[in-house]
């Protein structure tokens, strides 16, 4: 069985039986959770296909390990490997706060044009959650990944640039801004908004989802977030007219079409708590998507249990939703669930849905049996497992 790259031909992804998939170990707890996740992924593939299909893993480098090897936290070889292999997966990477290099996660998304951050949020049975009915929440968040604050431009308070911009706004538009202000711009374009809307609608239709909610702060920021809402509606009604229906057009009967609705961002934080079952696919600009995805994850037990992906037209980079947790690194106690489930999401993406299903069922059974890492175990009052021990329990449930 020949090892081959995943390719894109005739506008579709082609998956060989033995694909080469690059991975990045990551920083902090990254190497520990990656080793644990690999055990689970390989076991699930073996269980599903009995040797007829197999992943060849190819390590590539970013973050602290890349600095040691290449003197560069994000070498060109890594970027090219992700691009040429189409599908990759990574552990979290360190982003220095207020110093050093800018976020490698953001840089990868921008360089590779991975414009959709996709995060399914669904409760795993047995996980202790802070709400009474976490099972009511089952959403997939589509967050625009390249604009808004990710493409933001800032000027420091008192800098020559800030002074020039303040003077320009006063002289040209008669706008008064305090001289001791820091300034920022956040671009939101029609192009980027419409393409992520298309991806969200296509996902909803392909996966039998019932509604899409456009979340924005358009009542205040009319020409950025308000425009995001308007452009999203345009895509829905112009490009998917026969398959969608607006919320206000609904009558008493249940529609078989995909319902399109919108909510103001601050109200949405209330709605997702009060009426979680009313929401399905949630489409947002970058910053609101960042906030809401973490808030939604909290309802089902935390971001350590939620999978994630950064997806472009074809290239996809899967990753856990949490950070590097350096305070836990080297202790063997980190929870690898987010990365494991990101792998399940990756297998769904390449069409190996049997593998994704096996992984999710085994993770759930393991947690239902009260086999869990310390972050969950202390809430349940049970004996915690080490990172590797938890992965081994999942593998046992796969092999049974």
GROMACS .gro file of C-alpha atoms in nm:
model
  400
    1UNK     CA    1   0.000   0.000   0.000
    2UNK     CA    2   0.170   0.315  -0.123
    3UNK     CA    3   0.194   0.625   0.095
    4UNK     CA    4   0.060   0.927  -0.094
    5UNK     CA    5  -0.037   1.287  -0.036
    6UNK     CA    6  -0.397   1.399  -0.029
    7UNK     CA    7  -0.457   1.597  -0.348
    8UNK     CA    8  -0.708   1.841  -0.493
    9UNK     CA    9  -0.818   1.758  -0.847
   10UNK     CA   10  -1.112   1.885  -1.052
   11UNK     CA   11  -1.228   2.097  -0.760
   12UNK     CA   12  -1.252   1.807  -0.514
   13UNK     CA   13  -1.030   1.638  -0.255
   14UNK     CA   14  -0.886   1.294  -0.337
   15UNK     CA   15  -0.795   1.072  -0.043
   16UNK     CA   16  -0.559   0.776  -0.095
   17UNK     CA   17  -0.590   0.465   0.124
   18UNK     CA   18  -0.264   0.555   0.295
   19UNK     CA   19  -0.259   0.936   0.317
   20UNK     CA   20   0.040   1.126   0.451
   21UNK     CA   21  -0.092   1.367   0.715
   22UNK     CA   22   0.144   1.623   0.872
   23UNK     CA   23   0.121   1.700   1.241
   24UNK     CA   24   0.274   1.961   1.472
   25UNK     CA   25   0.355   1.846   1.827
   26UNK     CA   26   0.297   2.192   1.969
   27UNK     CA   27   0.420   2.365   2.283
   28UNK     CA   28   0.344   2.323   2.653
   29UNK     CA   29   0.117   2.021   2.691
   30UNK     CA   30   0.120   1.975   2.312
   31UNK     CA   31   0.362   1.682   2.288
   32UNK     CA   32   0.183   1.491   2.566
   33UNK     CA   33  -0.166   1.525   2.424
   34UNK     CA   34  -0.041   1.457   2.070
   35UNK     CA   35   0.112   1.124   2.178
   36UNK     CA   36  -0.213   1.031   2.351
   37UNK     CA   37  -0.427   1.134   2.055
   38UNK     CA   38  -0.212   0.938   1.810
   39UNK     CA   39  -0.278   0.621   2.008
   40UNK     CA   40  -0.653   0.675   1.976
   41UNK     CA   41  -0.650   0.778   1.608
   42UNK     CA   42  -0.438   0.482   1.499
   43UNK     CA   43  -0.652   0.238   1.696
   44UNK     CA   44  -0.973   0.377   1.546
   45UNK     CA   45  -0.838   0.358   1.189
   46UNK     CA   46  -0.726   0.000   1.248
   47UNK     CA   47  -1.064  -0.091   1.394
   48UNK     CA   48  -1.254   0.067   1.104
   49UNK     CA   49  -1.049  -0.069   0.814
   50UNK     CA   50  -0.844  -0.365   0.944
   51UNK     CA   51  -0.530  -0.257   0.761
   52UNK     CA   52  -0.698  -0.164   0.431
   53UNK     CA   53  -0.649   0.201   0.516
   54UNK     CA   54  -0.383   0.361   0.732
   55UNK     CA   55  -0.245   0.707   0.806
   56UNK     CA   56   0.124   0.782   0.759
   57UNK     CA   57   0.203   1.061   1.004
   58UNK     CA   58   0.465   1.320   0.906
   59UNK     CA   59   0.601   1.551   1.175
   60UNK     CA   60   0.647   1.915   1.081
   61UNK     CA   61   0.766   2.194   1.308
   62UNK     CA   62   0.635   2.518   1.452
   63UNK     CA   63   0.676   2.703   1.780
   64UNK     CA   64   0.950   2.634   2.031
   65UNK     CA   65   1.066   2.310   1.868
   66UNK     CA   66   1.100   2.487   1.532
   67UNK     CA   67   1.308   2.762   1.692
   68UNK     CA   68   1.551   2.498   1.825
   69UNK     CA   69   1.578   2.322   1.488
   70UNK     CA   70   1.541   2.606   1.236
   71UNK     CA   71   1.587   2.925   1.439
   72UNK     CA   72   1.239   3.027   1.319
   73UNK     CA   73   0.905   2.963   1.496
   74UNK     CA   74   0.727   2.911   1.164
   75UNK     CA   75   0.965   2.785   0.892
   76UNK     CA   76   0.864   2.806   0.526
   77UNK     CA   77   0.899   2.426   0.508
   78UNK     CA   78   0.611   2.391   0.754
   79UNK     CA   79   0.383   2.626   0.564
   80UNK     CA   80   0.457   2.448   0.237
   81UNK     CA   81   0.397   2.105   0.395
   82UNK     CA   82   0.053   2.209   0.519
   83UNK     CA   83  -0.030   2.355   0.180
   84UNK     CA   84   0.095   2.061  -0.026
   85UNK     CA   85  -0.053   1.787   0.195
   86UNK     CA   86  -0.394   1.964   0.211
   87UNK     CA   87  -0.499   1.818   0.549
   88UNK     CA   88  -0.295   1.856   0.871
   89UNK     CA   89  -0.340   1.859   1.247
   90UNK     CA   90  -0.162   2.042   1.529
   91UNK     CA   91  -0.141   2.084   1.903
   92UNK     CA   92  -0.155   2.435   2.054
   93UNK     CA   93   0.136   2.673   1.995
   94UNK     CA   94   0.269   2.936   2.233
   95UNK     CA   95   0.181   3.299   2.167
   96UNK     CA   96   0.396   3.534   2.377
   97UNK     CA   97   0.184   3.805   2.543
   98UNK     CA   98   0.307   4.159   2.480
   99UNK     CA   99   0.645   4.048   2.345
  100UNK     CA  100   0.819   3.819   2.098
  101UNK     CA  101   0.655   3.695   1.781
  102UNK     CA  102   0.288   3.735   1.691
  103UNK     CA  103   0.045   3.445   1.712
  104UNK     CA  104   0.157   3.154   1.494
  105UNK     CA  105  -0.201   3.030   1.488
  106UNK     CA  106  -0.319   3.356   1.334
  107UNK     CA  107  -0.025   3.365   1.095
  108UNK     CA  108  -0.098   3.013   0.968
  109UNK     CA  109  -0.463   3.100   0.912
  110UNK     CA  110  -0.374   3.415   0.722
  111UNK     CA  111  -0.090   3.278   0.509
  112UNK     CA  112  -0.287   2.967   0.411
  113UNK     CA  113  -0.617   3.159   0.383
  114UNK     CA  114  -0.793   2.926   0.626
  115UNK     CA  115  -1.088   3.159   0.647
  116UNK     CA  116  -1.336   2.942   0.838
  117UNK     CA  117  -1.280   2.853   1.203
  118UNK     CA  118  -1.527   2.569   1.258
  119UNK     CA  119  -1.606   2.453   1.611
  120UNK     CA  120  -1.876   2.194   1.684
  121UNK     CA  121  -1.999   2.225   2.044
  122UNK     CA  122  -2.189   1.928   2.184
  123UNK     CA  123  -2.208   1.773   2.529
  124UNK     CA  124  -2.037   1.439   2.593
  125UNK     CA  125  -2.248   1.223   2.824
  126UNK     CA  126  -2.092   1.195   3.167
  127UNK     CA  127  -1.903   1.526   3.155
  128UNK     CA  128  -1.980   1.752   3.454
  129UNK     CA  129  -2.124   2.077   3.317
  130UNK     CA  130  -2.228   2.403   3.488
  131UNK     CA  131  -2.579   2.412   3.334
  132UNK     CA  132  -2.877   2.188   3.414
  133UNK     CA  133  -2.932   2.062   3.060
  134UNK     CA  134  -2.606   2.068   2.861
  135UNK     CA  135  -2.756   1.809   2.623
  136UNK     CA  136  -2.978   2.083   2.473
  137UNK     CA  137  -2.680   2.255   2.313
  138UNK     CA  138  -2.564   2.112   1.981
  139UNK     CA  139  -2.422   2.386   1.762
  140UNK     CA  140  -2.151   2.432   1.501
  141UNK     CA  141  -1.985   2.772   1.513
  142UNK     CA  142  -1.854   2.922   1.189
  143UNK     CA  143  -1.622   3.208   1.278
  144UNK     CA  144  -1.462   3.423   1.007
  145UNK     CA  145  -1.093   3.367   1.052
  146UNK     CA  146  -0.900   3.628   0.853
  147UNK     CA  147  -1.059   3.970   0.912
  148UNK     CA  148  -1.203   4.183   1.192
  149UNK     CA  149  -0.949   4.203   1.476
  150UNK     CA  150  -0.728   3.936   1.312
  151UNK     CA  151  -0.660   4.187   1.035
  152UNK     CA  152  -0.681   4.479   1.275
  153UNK     CA  153  -0.449   4.777   1.258
  154UNK     CA  154  -0.357   4.953   1.581
  155UNK     CA  155  -0.172   5.268   1.682
  156UNK     CA  156  -0.035   5.315   2.031
  157UNK     CA  157  -0.151   5.606   2.245
  158UNK     CA  158   0.074   5.906   2.192
  159UNK     CA  159   0.254   5.762   1.888
  160UNK     CA  160   0.314   5.980   1.583
  161UNK     CA  161   0.083   5.753   1.385
  162UNK     CA  162  -0.198   5.790   1.639
  163UNK     CA  163  -0.156   6.168   1.643
  164UNK     CA  164  -0.172   6.181   1.263
  165UNK     CA  165  -0.486   5.967   1.249
  166UNK     CA  166  -0.657   6.174   1.521
  167UNK     CA  167  -0.566   6.494   1.339
  168UNK     CA  168  -0.684   6.351   1.006
  169UNK     CA  169  -1.021   6.248   1.150
  170UNK     CA  170  -1.069   6.590   1.306
  171UNK     CA  171  -0.961   6.788   0.999
  172UNK     CA  172  -1.140   6.572   0.742
  173UNK     CA  173  -1.452   6.448   0.920
  174UNK     CA  174  -1.478   6.686   1.218
  175UNK     CA  175  -1.456   6.388   1.456
  176UNK     CA  176  -1.328   6.450   1.807
  177UNK     CA  177  -1.112   6.177   1.960
  178UNK     CA  178  -0.923   6.222   2.287
  179UNK     CA  179  -0.553   6.274   2.232
  180UNK     CA  180  -0.463   6.007   2.486
  181UNK     CA  181  -0.645   5.734   2.288
  182UNK     CA  182  -0.505   5.420   2.138
  183UNK     CA  183  -0.664   5.356   1.800
  184UNK     CA  184  -0.766   5.052   1.603
  185UNK     CA  185  -0.926   4.962   1.270
  186UNK     CA  186  -1.110   4.637   1.201
  187UNK     CA  187  -1.185   4.554   0.837
  188UNK     CA  188  -1.482   4.334   0.740
  189UNK     CA  189  -1.518   4.278   0.366
  190UNK     CA  190  -1.802   4.164   0.144
  191UNK     CA  191  -1.574   3.904  -0.018
  192UNK     CA  192  -1.469   3.735   0.308
  193UNK     CA  193  -1.817   3.751   0.458
  194UNK     CA  194  -1.982   3.593   0.157
  195UNK     CA  195  -1.738   3.306   0.123
  196UNK     CA  196  -1.771   3.195   0.487
  197UNK     CA  197  -2.148   3.226   0.456
  198UNK     CA  198  -2.141   2.992   0.155
  199UNK     CA  199  -1.933   2.741   0.350
  200UNK     CA  200  -2.168   2.756   0.651
  201UNK     CA  201  -2.479   2.709   0.436
  202UNK     CA  202  -2.323   2.425   0.237
  203UNK     CA  203  -2.223   2.253   0.562
  204UNK     CA  204  -2.573   2.296   0.702
  205UNK     CA  205  -2.737   2.149   0.392
  206UNK     CA  206  -2.492   1.857   0.367
  207UNK     CA  207  -2.530   1.768   0.735
  208UNK     CA  208  -2.904   1.805   0.776
  209UNK     CA  209  -2.888   2.108   1.003
  210UNK     CA  210  -3.207   2.309   1.057
  211UNK     CA  211  -3.107   2.673   1.091
  212UNK     CA  212  -2.828   2.929   1.065
  213UNK     CA  213  -2.807   3.230   1.296
  214UNK     CA  214  -2.602   3.532   1.183
  215UNK     CA  215  -2.460   3.699   1.494
  216UNK     CA  216  -2.346   4.062   1.475
  217UNK     CA  217  -2.339   4.401   1.649
  218UNK     CA  218  -2.495   4.575   1.351
  219UNK     CA  219  -2.717   4.800   1.560
  220UNK     CA  220  -2.403   4.994   1.657
  221UNK     CA  221  -2.137   4.907   1.396
  222UNK     CA  222  -2.357   4.937   1.089
  223UNK     CA  223  -2.094   4.933   0.817
  224UNK     CA  224  -1.883   4.646   0.946
  225UNK     CA  225  -2.092   4.404   1.153
  226UNK     CA  226  -2.419   4.533   1.011
  227UNK     CA  227  -2.278   4.480   0.665
  228UNK     CA  228  -2.167   4.128   0.769
  229UNK     CA  229  -2.533   4.050   0.839
  230UNK     CA  230  -2.656   4.204   0.514
  231UNK     CA  231  -2.397   4.027   0.296
  232UNK     CA  232  -2.473   3.695   0.465
  233UNK     CA  233  -2.843   3.736   0.390
  234UNK     CA  234  -2.758   3.824   0.029
  235UNK     CA  235  -2.571   3.495  -0.016
  236UNK     CA  236  -2.854   3.299   0.142
  237UNK     CA  237  -3.130   3.455  -0.065
  238UNK     CA  238  -2.943   3.496  -0.396
  239UNK     CA  239  -2.741   3.175  -0.410
  240UNK     CA  240  -2.954   2.929  -0.207
  241UNK     CA  241  -3.301   3.074  -0.261
  242UNK     CA  242  -3.478   2.742  -0.317
  243UNK     CA  243  -3.320   2.580  -0.011
  244UNK     CA  244  -3.358   2.847   0.258
  245UNK     CA  245  -3.635   3.041   0.427
  246UNK     CA  246  -3.614   3.354   0.642
  247UNK     CA  247  -3.724   3.331   1.003
  248UNK     CA  248  -3.992   3.597   0.955
  249UNK     CA  249  -4.143   3.398   0.668
  250UNK     CA  250  -4.216   3.097   0.887
  251UNK     CA  251  -4.573   3.004   0.967
  252UNK     CA  252  -4.709   2.752   1.215
  253UNK     CA  253  -4.590   2.454   1.013
  254UNK     CA  254  -4.236   2.322   1.038
  255UNK     CA  255  -4.027   2.416   0.736
  256UNK     CA  256  -3.813   2.158   0.560
  257UNK     CA  257  -3.595   2.441   0.432
  258UNK     CA  258  -3.290   2.579   0.611
  259UNK     CA  259  -3.402   2.868   0.832
  260UNK     CA  260  -3.191   3.186   0.821
  261UNK     CA  261  -3.211   3.426   1.114
  262UNK     CA  262  -2.994   3.680   1.294
  263UNK     CA  263  -2.930   3.797   1.649
  264UNK     CA  264  -2.752   4.093   1.807
  265UNK     CA  265  -2.428   3.967   1.964
  266UNK     CA  266  -2.495   4.063   2.326
  267UNK     CA  267  -2.845   3.914   2.311
  268UNK     CA  268  -2.702   3.594   2.164
  269UNK     CA  269  -2.502   3.528   2.480
  270UNK     CA  270  -2.831   3.527   2.669
  271UNK     CA  271  -3.013   3.323   2.405
  272UNK     CA  272  -2.760   3.043   2.394
  273UNK     CA  273  -2.812   2.993   2.768
  274UNK     CA  274  -3.188   3.038   2.780
  275UNK     CA  275  -3.285   2.867   2.454
  276UNK     CA  276  -2.988   2.652   2.345
  277UNK     CA  277  -3.198   2.408   2.145
  278UNK     CA  278  -3.318   2.692   1.917
  279UNK     CA  279  -2.972   2.727   1.759
  280UNK     CA  280  -2.787   2.504   1.519
  281UNK     CA  281  -2.527   2.670   1.295
  282UNK     CA  282  -2.397   3.004   1.423
  283UNK     CA  283  -2.217   3.239   1.181
  284UNK     CA  284  -2.009   3.524   1.322
  285UNK     CA  285  -1.729   3.773   1.251
  286UNK     CA  286  -1.397   3.697   1.415
  287UNK     CA  287  -1.408   3.856   1.759
  288UNK     CA  288  -1.770   3.771   1.839
  289UNK     CA  289  -1.698   3.416   1.722
  290UNK     CA  290  -1.402   3.393   1.956
  291UNK     CA  291  -1.610   3.498   2.253
  292UNK     CA  292  -1.917   3.290   2.176
  293UNK     CA  293  -1.731   2.969   2.096
  294UNK     CA  294  -1.566   2.972   2.439
  295UNK     CA  295  -1.893   3.063   2.612
  296UNK     CA  296  -2.074   2.779   2.434
  297UNK     CA  297  -1.792   2.536   2.520
  298UNK     CA  298  -1.828   2.631   2.887
  299UNK     CA  299  -2.190   2.510   2.880
  300UNK     CA  300  -2.079   2.157   2.788
  301UNK     CA  301  -1.783   2.137   3.025
  302UNK     CA  302  -1.512   2.361   2.882
  303UNK     CA  303  -1.288   2.423   2.582
  304UNK     CA  304  -1.077   2.120   2.669
  305UNK     CA  305  -1.360   1.905   2.536
  306UNK     CA  306  -1.438   2.086   2.210
  307UNK     CA  307  -1.283   2.019   1.869
  308UNK     CA  308  -1.177   2.276   1.611
  309UNK     CA  309  -1.064   2.327   1.254
  310UNK     CA  310  -0.933   2.605   1.034
  311UNK     CA  311  -1.055   2.545   0.681
  312UNK     CA  312  -1.007   2.719   0.348
  313UNK     CA  313  -1.149   2.618   0.013
  314UNK     CA  314  -0.973   2.282   0.051
  315UNK     CA  315  -0.677   2.311   0.287
  316UNK     CA  316  -0.771   2.224   0.645
  317UNK     CA  317  -0.569   2.247   0.966
  318UNK     CA  318  -0.731   2.082   1.267
  319UNK     CA  319  -0.647   2.181   1.625
  320UNK     CA  320  -0.774   2.174   1.985
  321UNK     CA  321  -0.953   2.488   2.097
  322UNK     CA  322  -0.743   2.541   2.411
  323UNK     CA  323  -0.397   2.684   2.469
  324UNK     CA  324  -0.060   2.537   2.564
  325UNK     CA  325  -0.126   2.532   2.944
  326UNK     CA  326   0.246   2.557   3.034
  327UNK     CA  327   0.162   2.515   3.405
  328UNK     CA  328   0.054   2.157   3.327
  329UNK     CA  329   0.334   2.069   3.086
  330UNK     CA  330   0.545   1.766   3.173
  331UNK     CA  331   0.311   1.645   3.447
  332UNK     CA  332   0.119   1.398   3.231
  333UNK     CA  333  -0.217   1.523   3.359
  334UNK     CA  334  -0.350   1.723   3.063
  335UNK     CA  335  -0.682   1.632   2.906
  336UNK     CA  336  -0.628   1.530   2.540
  337UNK     CA  337  -1.000   1.517   2.452
  338UNK     CA  338  -1.012   1.837   2.245
  339UNK     CA  339  -0.725   1.718   2.026
  340UNK     CA  340  -0.864   1.364   2.002
  341UNK     CA  341  -1.201   1.498   1.886
  342UNK     CA  342  -1.033   1.740   1.646
  343UNK     CA  343  -0.883   1.428   1.491
  344UNK     CA  344  -1.232   1.275   1.467
  345UNK     CA  345  -1.342   1.590   1.290
  346UNK     CA  346  -1.043   1.556   1.055
  347UNK     CA  347  -1.139   1.200   0.966
  348UNK     CA  348  -1.493   1.318   0.889
  349UNK     CA  349  -1.344   1.583   0.661
  350UNK     CA  350  -1.150   1.327   0.455
  351UNK     CA  351  -1.454   1.102   0.428
  352UNK     CA  352  -1.345   0.842   0.684
  353UNK     CA  353  -1.662   0.897   0.887
  354UNK     CA  354  -1.648   0.550   1.038
  355UNK     CA  355  -1.329   0.653   1.218
  356UNK     CA  356  -1.479   0.974   1.351
  357UNK     CA  357  -1.780   0.784   1.481
  358UNK     CA  358  -1.566   0.518   1.651
  359UNK     CA  359  -1.357   0.783   1.826
  360UNK     CA  360  -1.656   0.979   1.957
  361UNK     CA  361  -1.833   0.669   2.088
  362UNK     CA  362  -1.518   0.545   2.262
  363UNK     CA  363  -1.450   0.885   2.423
  364UNK     CA  364  -1.808   0.901   2.549
  365UNK     CA  365  -1.802   0.546   2.687
  366UNK     CA  366  -1.472   0.613   2.864
  367UNK     CA  367  -1.610   0.925   3.033
  368UNK     CA  368  -1.941   0.754   3.113
  369UNK     CA  369  -1.733   0.486   3.291
  370UNK     CA  370  -1.585   0.771   3.499
  371UNK     CA  371  -1.242   0.723   3.350
  372UNK     CA  372  -1.115   1.079   3.311
  373UNK     CA  373  -0.827   1.319   3.362
  374UNK     CA  374  -0.794   1.535   3.671
  375UNK     CA  375  -0.981   1.839   3.534
  376UNK     CA  376  -1.302   1.633   3.514
  377UNK     CA  377  -1.227   1.378   3.786
  378UNK     CA  378  -1.208   1.640   4.062
  379UNK     CA  379  -1.559   1.758   3.970
  380UNK     CA  380  -1.695   1.404   3.977
  381UNK     CA  381  -1.507   1.298   4.288
  382UNK     CA  382  -1.334   1.005   4.117
  383UNK     CA  383  -0.972   0.894   4.090
  384UNK     CA  384  -0.802   1.081   3.802
  385UNK     CA  385  -0.611   0.917   3.519
  386UNK     CA  386  -0.291   1.041   3.363
  387UNK     CA  387  -0.305   1.167   3.005
  388UNK     CA  388  -0.169   0.840   2.862
  389UNK     CA  389  -0.386   0.626   3.089
  390UNK     CA  390  -0.697   0.807   2.968
  391UNK     CA  391  -0.598   0.746   2.604
  392UNK     CA  392  -0.535   0.379   2.684
  393UNK     CA  393  -0.887   0.349   2.827
  394UNK     CA  394  -1.030   0.498   2.508
  395UNK     CA  395  -0.828   0.249   2.302
  396UNK     CA  396  -0.966  -0.038   2.512
  397UNK     CA  397  -1.318   0.077   2.434
  398UNK     CA  398  -1.233   0.098   2.064
  399UNK     CA  399  -1.092  -0.254   2.060
  400UNK     CA  400  -1.377  -0.416   2.255
   0.00000   0.00000   0.00000
